[in-house]
């Protein structure tokens, strides 16, 4: 409420998105629509339409909207592959920076595997670093290669001054595709569940490094497969259980490693978990399940 004019003022924010398919789904960033009571989409021909939020995922900073529009207005971008990208490759970022509609900036891929710290949660894993100019309003816009194929979704910049300084981040399309498919189908992300609880403080107390110790959740996949949980003994001291050393051949040195590996899997996948049991290395097959809260 503006106390001077006695009128209500509503905060507004702008970002960028792009048409995903001919069904009217639009992809943007989670932080663009977070907390919004209503969302409007303006197309290239300046048509403005009401949009419905289909689903969003803070962990990957992605969101899917839906609009009802004639088919001739729903032209999607050809989807490329991010696994084959190379440092130095030319890229183009399309967006709506600082209120300027439909701009395009060019640059190159500077690095892979970026994990910038976010204010709202854990770092997004495996981002593409580019030097194409990105500013406020570019969030959610497409990153294209020289052939015009979609290779990423622009999400943030790395800066100490709140202004672009040559380091921008884009979510790789291989990640985007899997997340968007789930948001369109389920309206949320259903992540695979291993059935363990990790305690970093406990690892420090027991002097464990180069692996993950855990407490198995009752009736979880890990427990049912035979993994032995760290637990309290009769004398009140911890009894060390199995230590997770690798999953599907990828080394696990901390909880982030484990999280990143599981993010590449889906419910129903069989994973081979290498554990250290006492002084012996063993491998155990575990079938990933739906987390109990998500199954309801």
Coordinates of C-alpha atoms in Angstrom, one line a residue:
X1 CA 0.0 0.0 0.0
X2 CA 1.3 3.4 -1.0
X3 CA 0.5 5.5 2.1
X4 CA 0.8 8.8 0.1
X5 CA -1.6 7.9 -2.8
X6 CA -3.6 5.3 -0.8
X7 CA -3.3 2.9 -3.8
X8 CA -2.1 -0.7 -3.9
X9 CA 1.2 -1.3 -5.7
X10 CA 2.1 -4.7 -7.0
X11 CA 5.7 -5.8 -7.5
X12 CA 6.6 -7.0 -11.0
X13 CA 9.6 -8.8 -12.5
X14 CA 10.6 -9.7 -16.0
X15 CA 12.6 -12.6 -17.4
X16 CA 13.0 -14.6 -20.5
X17 CA 11.6 -18.0 -21.6
X18 CA 11.3 -20.0 -24.8
X19 CA 8.7 -22.2 -26.4
X20 CA 9.5 -25.9 -25.7
X21 CA 6.9 -27.7 -27.8
X22 CA 3.8 -27.2 -30.0
X23 CA 1.6 -28.0 -26.9
X24 CA 2.3 -24.5 -25.5
X25 CA 4.9 -25.4 -22.9
X26 CA 7.4 -22.7 -22.1
X27 CA 10.7 -23.1 -20.2
X28 CA 12.2 -20.4 -18.0
X29 CA 14.1 -20.2 -14.7
X30 CA 12.5 -21.0 -11.3
X31 CA 13.7 -17.7 -9.8
X32 CA 11.9 -15.8 -12.6
X33 CA 8.5 -17.0 -11.5
X34 CA 9.2 -17.8 -7.8
X35 CA 6.5 -16.2 -5.6
X36 CA 4.5 -14.9 -8.5
X37 CA 0.7 -14.7 -8.1
X38 CA 0.3 -14.4 -11.9
X39 CA 2.5 -14.8 -14.9
X40 CA 2.1 -13.3 -18.4
X41 CA 4.0 -14.2 -21.5
X42 CA 4.8 -11.8 -24.4
X43 CA 5.5 -13.5 -27.7
X44 CA 7.8 -12.1 -30.4
X45 CA 4.8 -10.5 -32.2
X46 CA 4.0 -8.7 -29.0
X47 CA 0.9 -10.9 -28.2
X48 CA 0.6 -11.1 -24.4
X49 CA -1.1 -14.2 -22.9
X50 CA -1.8 -15.4 -19.4
X51 CA 0.4 -18.4 -18.4
X52 CA -0.1 -21.2 -16.0
X53 CA 2.8 -22.6 -14.0
X54 CA 3.0 -26.3 -14.8
X55 CA 5.9 -27.1 -12.4
X56 CA 9.2 -25.8 -11.1
X57 CA 12.3 -27.1 -9.5
X58 CA 14.5 -24.9 -7.3
X59 CA 17.4 -27.4 -7.3
X60 CA 18.0 -26.9 -11.1
X61 CA 16.4 -23.4 -11.3
X62 CA 14.0 -24.5 -14.0
X63 CA 10.3 -23.9 -14.4
X64 CA 7.7 -24.8 -17.1
X65 CA 4.7 -22.6 -18.0
X66 CA 1.8 -23.3 -20.3
X67 CA 0.0 -20.9 -22.6
X68 CA -3.0 -21.4 -24.9
X69 CA -2.0 -20.0 -28.3
X70 CA -2.7 -20.8 -32.0
X71 CA -0.3 -23.5 -33.4
X72 CA 1.3 -21.0 -35.8
X73 CA 2.6 -19.0 -32.8
X74 CA 4.1 -22.0 -31.1
X75 CA 7.4 -22.5 -32.9
X76 CA 9.9 -24.4 -30.7
X77 CA 13.7 -24.3 -30.9
X78 CA 15.5 -27.4 -32.2
X79 CA 17.0 -29.2 -29.2
X80 CA 20.7 -29.9 -29.4
X81 CA 23.1 -31.9 -27.2
X82 CA 25.4 -30.4 -24.5
X83 CA 27.6 -33.5 -23.9
X84 CA 29.5 -32.7 -27.1
X85 CA 30.2 -29.0 -26.5
X86 CA 33.8 -27.8 -26.4
X87 CA 35.6 -24.9 -24.7
X88 CA 36.0 -22.0 -27.2
X89 CA 32.8 -22.9 -29.1
X90 CA 30.7 -20.0 -30.3
X91 CA 27.4 -19.4 -28.5
X92 CA 24.5 -17.0 -28.7
X93 CA 22.3 -15.8 -25.8
X94 CA 18.8 -14.5 -26.5
X95 CA 16.9 -12.6 -23.8
X96 CA 15.2 -9.6 -22.4
X97 CA 18.0 -7.8 -20.4
X98 CA 17.2 -4.6 -18.4
X99 CA 13.8 -4.2 -20.1
X100 CA 15.2 -4.4 -23.6
X101 CA 13.2 -7.0 -25.5
X102 CA 14.6 -9.7 -27.8
X103 CA 18.3 -9.0 -27.7
X104 CA 21.1 -11.4 -28.8
X105 CA 24.6 -11.4 -27.5
X106 CA 27.5 -13.6 -28.7
X107 CA 30.4 -15.2 -26.9
X108 CA 32.2 -18.5 -26.4
X109 CA 32.1 -21.4 -23.9
X110 CA 34.7 -20.6 -21.3
X111 CA 34.5 -23.6 -19.0
X112 CA 32.3 -26.6 -17.8
X113 CA 31.3 -27.9 -14.5
X114 CA 30.7 -24.5 -12.8
X115 CA 29.0 -24.6 -9.4
X116 CA 28.2 -21.0 -8.3
X117 CA 27.0 -20.5 -4.8
X118 CA 23.3 -19.5 -4.8
X119 CA 21.4 -17.5 -2.2
X120 CA 18.4 -19.8 -2.2
X121 CA 19.9 -23.3 -1.9
X122 CA 22.8 -25.6 -2.8
X123 CA 24.8 -24.8 -5.9
X124 CA 23.4 -26.0 -9.3
X125 CA 25.7 -28.7 -10.6
X126 CA 27.6 -28.8 -13.9
X127 CA 26.8 -25.4 -15.4
X128 CA 28.3 -24.1 -18.6
X129 CA 30.4 -20.9 -18.2
X130 CA 30.1 -18.4 -21.1
X131 CA 31.3 -14.9 -21.8
X132 CA 28.3 -13.8 -23.8
X133 CA 26.8 -10.7 -22.1
X134 CA 24.0 -11.6 -19.6
X135 CA 22.2 -9.1 -17.4
X136 CA 19.0 -9.0 -15.3
X137 CA 16.1 -10.1 -17.5
X138 CA 18.2 -12.6 -19.5
X139 CA 17.3 -15.3 -16.9
X140 CA 15.5 -18.3 -18.5
X141 CA 16.5 -17.4 -22.0
X142 CA 18.0 -19.9 -24.5
X143 CA 21.6 -20.5 -25.2
X144 CA 22.2 -21.5 -28.9
X145 CA 25.1 -22.9 -30.9
X146 CA 26.1 -21.7 -34.3
X147 CA 23.4 -23.9 -36.0
X148 CA 20.6 -22.4 -33.9
X149 CA 20.2 -25.5 -31.7
X150 CA 19.3 -25.1 -28.1
X151 CA 22.2 -26.1 -25.9
X152 CA 21.4 -24.4 -22.6
X153 CA 19.2 -22.1 -20.4
X154 CA 20.9 -19.0 -19.2
X155 CA 20.5 -18.6 -15.4
X156 CA 22.9 -16.3 -13.7
X157 CA 26.1 -14.3 -13.7
X158 CA 29.1 -14.4 -11.4
X159 CA 30.0 -11.0 -10.2
X160 CA 30.9 -8.9 -7.2
X161 CA 29.2 -5.7 -8.5
X162 CA 25.8 -7.0 -9.6
X163 CA 26.8 -6.2 -13.2
X164 CA 28.1 -8.5 -15.9
X165 CA 31.8 -8.9 -15.8
X166 CA 32.4 -11.6 -18.4
X167 CA 31.2 -14.7 -16.5
X168 CA 27.7 -16.1 -17.1
X169 CA 26.1 -19.4 -16.3
X170 CA 23.9 -21.6 -18.4
X171 CA 22.2 -24.9 -17.5
X172 CA 23.2 -27.6 -20.1
X173 CA 20.4 -28.8 -22.3
X174 CA 21.0 -32.5 -21.4
X175 CA 20.0 -31.6 -17.8
X176 CA 17.2 -29.3 -18.9
X177 CA 15.5 -32.0 -21.1
X178 CA 15.2 -34.5 -18.3
X179 CA 13.9 -32.0 -15.8
X180 CA 11.4 -30.4 -18.2
X181 CA 10.0 -33.9 -19.2
X182 CA 9.3 -34.6 -15.6
X183 CA 7.7 -31.2 -14.9
X184 CA 5.5 -31.6 -17.9
X185 CA 4.5 -35.1 -17.0
X186 CA 4.2 -34.9 -13.2
X187 CA 4.3 -31.2 -12.3
X188 CA 7.3 -31.9 -10.1
X189 CA 10.6 -33.7 -10.0
X190 CA 10.6 -37.3 -8.8
X191 CA 14.1 -38.0 -7.8
X192 CA 15.5 -41.5 -7.2
X193 CA 15.7 -42.5 -3.6
X194 CA 18.6 -44.5 -2.1
X195 CA 17.2 -44.6 1.4
X196 CA 20.1 -43.2 3.5
X197 CA 20.6 -40.3 5.8
X198 CA 24.0 -38.6 5.7
X199 CA 25.6 -37.0 8.7
X200 CA 28.7 -34.9 7.9
X201 CA 29.3 -34.2 11.6
X202 CA 29.4 -37.9 12.3
X203 CA 32.0 -38.4 9.6
X204 CA 34.2 -35.8 11.2
X205 CA 33.8 -37.3 14.6
X206 CA 34.7 -40.7 13.3
X207 CA 37.6 -39.4 11.2
X208 CA 36.2 -40.7 7.9
X209 CA 37.4 -39.2 4.6
X210 CA 37.2 -40.4 1.0
X211 CA 33.7 -41.9 1.3
X212 CA 30.3 -41.4 2.8
X213 CA 29.0 -43.0 6.0
X214 CA 25.3 -43.2 6.5
X215 CA 22.4 -44.1 8.6
X216 CA 20.0 -46.4 6.6
X217 CA 16.4 -45.3 6.5
X218 CA 14.1 -48.1 7.7
X219 CA 12.6 -50.1 4.7
X220 CA 14.7 -48.0 2.3
X221 CA 16.4 -49.4 -0.8
X222 CA 19.8 -49.4 0.8
X223 CA 18.7 -51.2 3.9
X224 CA 16.7 -53.8 1.9
X225 CA 19.7 -54.5 -0.3
X226 CA 21.8 -55.3 2.8
X227 CA 23.9 -52.2 3.4
X228 CA 24.9 -52.0 7.1
X229 CA 24.1 -48.7 8.8
X230 CA 26.3 -46.9 11.3
X231 CA 24.4 -47.1 14.6
X232 CA 24.7 -46.6 18.3
X233 CA 26.1 -49.5 20.3
X234 CA 24.9 -50.7 23.8
X235 CA 27.7 -48.7 25.4
X236 CA 26.5 -45.5 23.7
X237 CA 29.3 -45.4 21.2
X238 CA 28.9 -45.4 17.4
X239 CA 29.4 -48.7 15.6
X240 CA 30.8 -48.0 12.1
X241 CA 28.8 -49.5 9.3
X242 CA 29.5 -49.6 5.6
X243 CA 31.3 -46.7 3.9
X244 CA 30.1 -45.8 0.4
X245 CA 33.1 -45.5 -1.9
X246 CA 31.6 -45.5 -5.4
X247 CA 28.4 -45.7 -7.3
X248 CA 28.3 -47.2 -10.9
X249 CA 32.0 -46.9 -11.0
X250 CA 32.2 -43.2 -10.1
X251 CA 34.1 -42.4 -7.0
X252 CA 32.3 -41.0 -4.0
X253 CA 34.4 -38.8 -1.7
X254 CA 31.6 -36.8 -0.1
X255 CA 27.8 -36.3 -0.1
X256 CA 27.9 -33.9 -3.0
X257 CA 29.5 -36.6 -5.2
X258 CA 26.8 -39.1 -4.2
X259 CA 24.1 -36.5 -4.9
X260 CA 25.5 -35.7 -8.4
X261 CA 25.7 -39.3 -9.4
X262 CA 22.1 -40.0 -8.2
X263 CA 20.9 -37.0 -10.2
X264 CA 21.9 -38.8 -13.3
X265 CA 19.7 -41.8 -12.4
X266 CA 16.0 -42.3 -12.4
X267 CA 13.5 -44.3 -10.3
X268 CA 13.8 -48.0 -11.1
X269 CA 17.4 -47.9 -12.1
X270 CA 19.8 -50.5 -10.8
X271 CA 23.0 -49.1 -9.3
X272 CA 26.1 -50.9 -8.2
X273 CA 27.3 -49.4 -4.9
X274 CA 30.9 -50.2 -3.9
X275 CA 31.3 -50.2 -0.1
X276 CA 34.1 -50.6 2.4
X277 CA 32.9 -53.1 5.0
X278 CA 35.6 -53.3 7.7
X279 CA 38.7 -53.8 5.6
X280 CA 37.0 -55.4 2.6
X281 CA 35.6 -53.8 -0.5
X282 CA 32.3 -55.2 -1.7
X283 CA 29.8 -54.3 -4.4
X284 CA 26.0 -54.4 -3.8
X285 CA 23.2 -54.0 -6.3
X286 CA 20.5 -51.5 -5.2
X287 CA 17.3 -50.7 -7.1
X288 CA 16.4 -47.0 -6.7
X289 CA 12.8 -46.3 -5.6
X290 CA 10.5 -43.3 -5.3
X291 CA 10.9 -41.3 -2.1
X292 CA 8.0 -42.2 0.2
X293 CA 6.7 -38.6 0.3
X294 CA 6.7 -38.4 -3.5
X295 CA 4.9 -41.7 -3.9
X296 CA 1.7 -40.4 -2.3

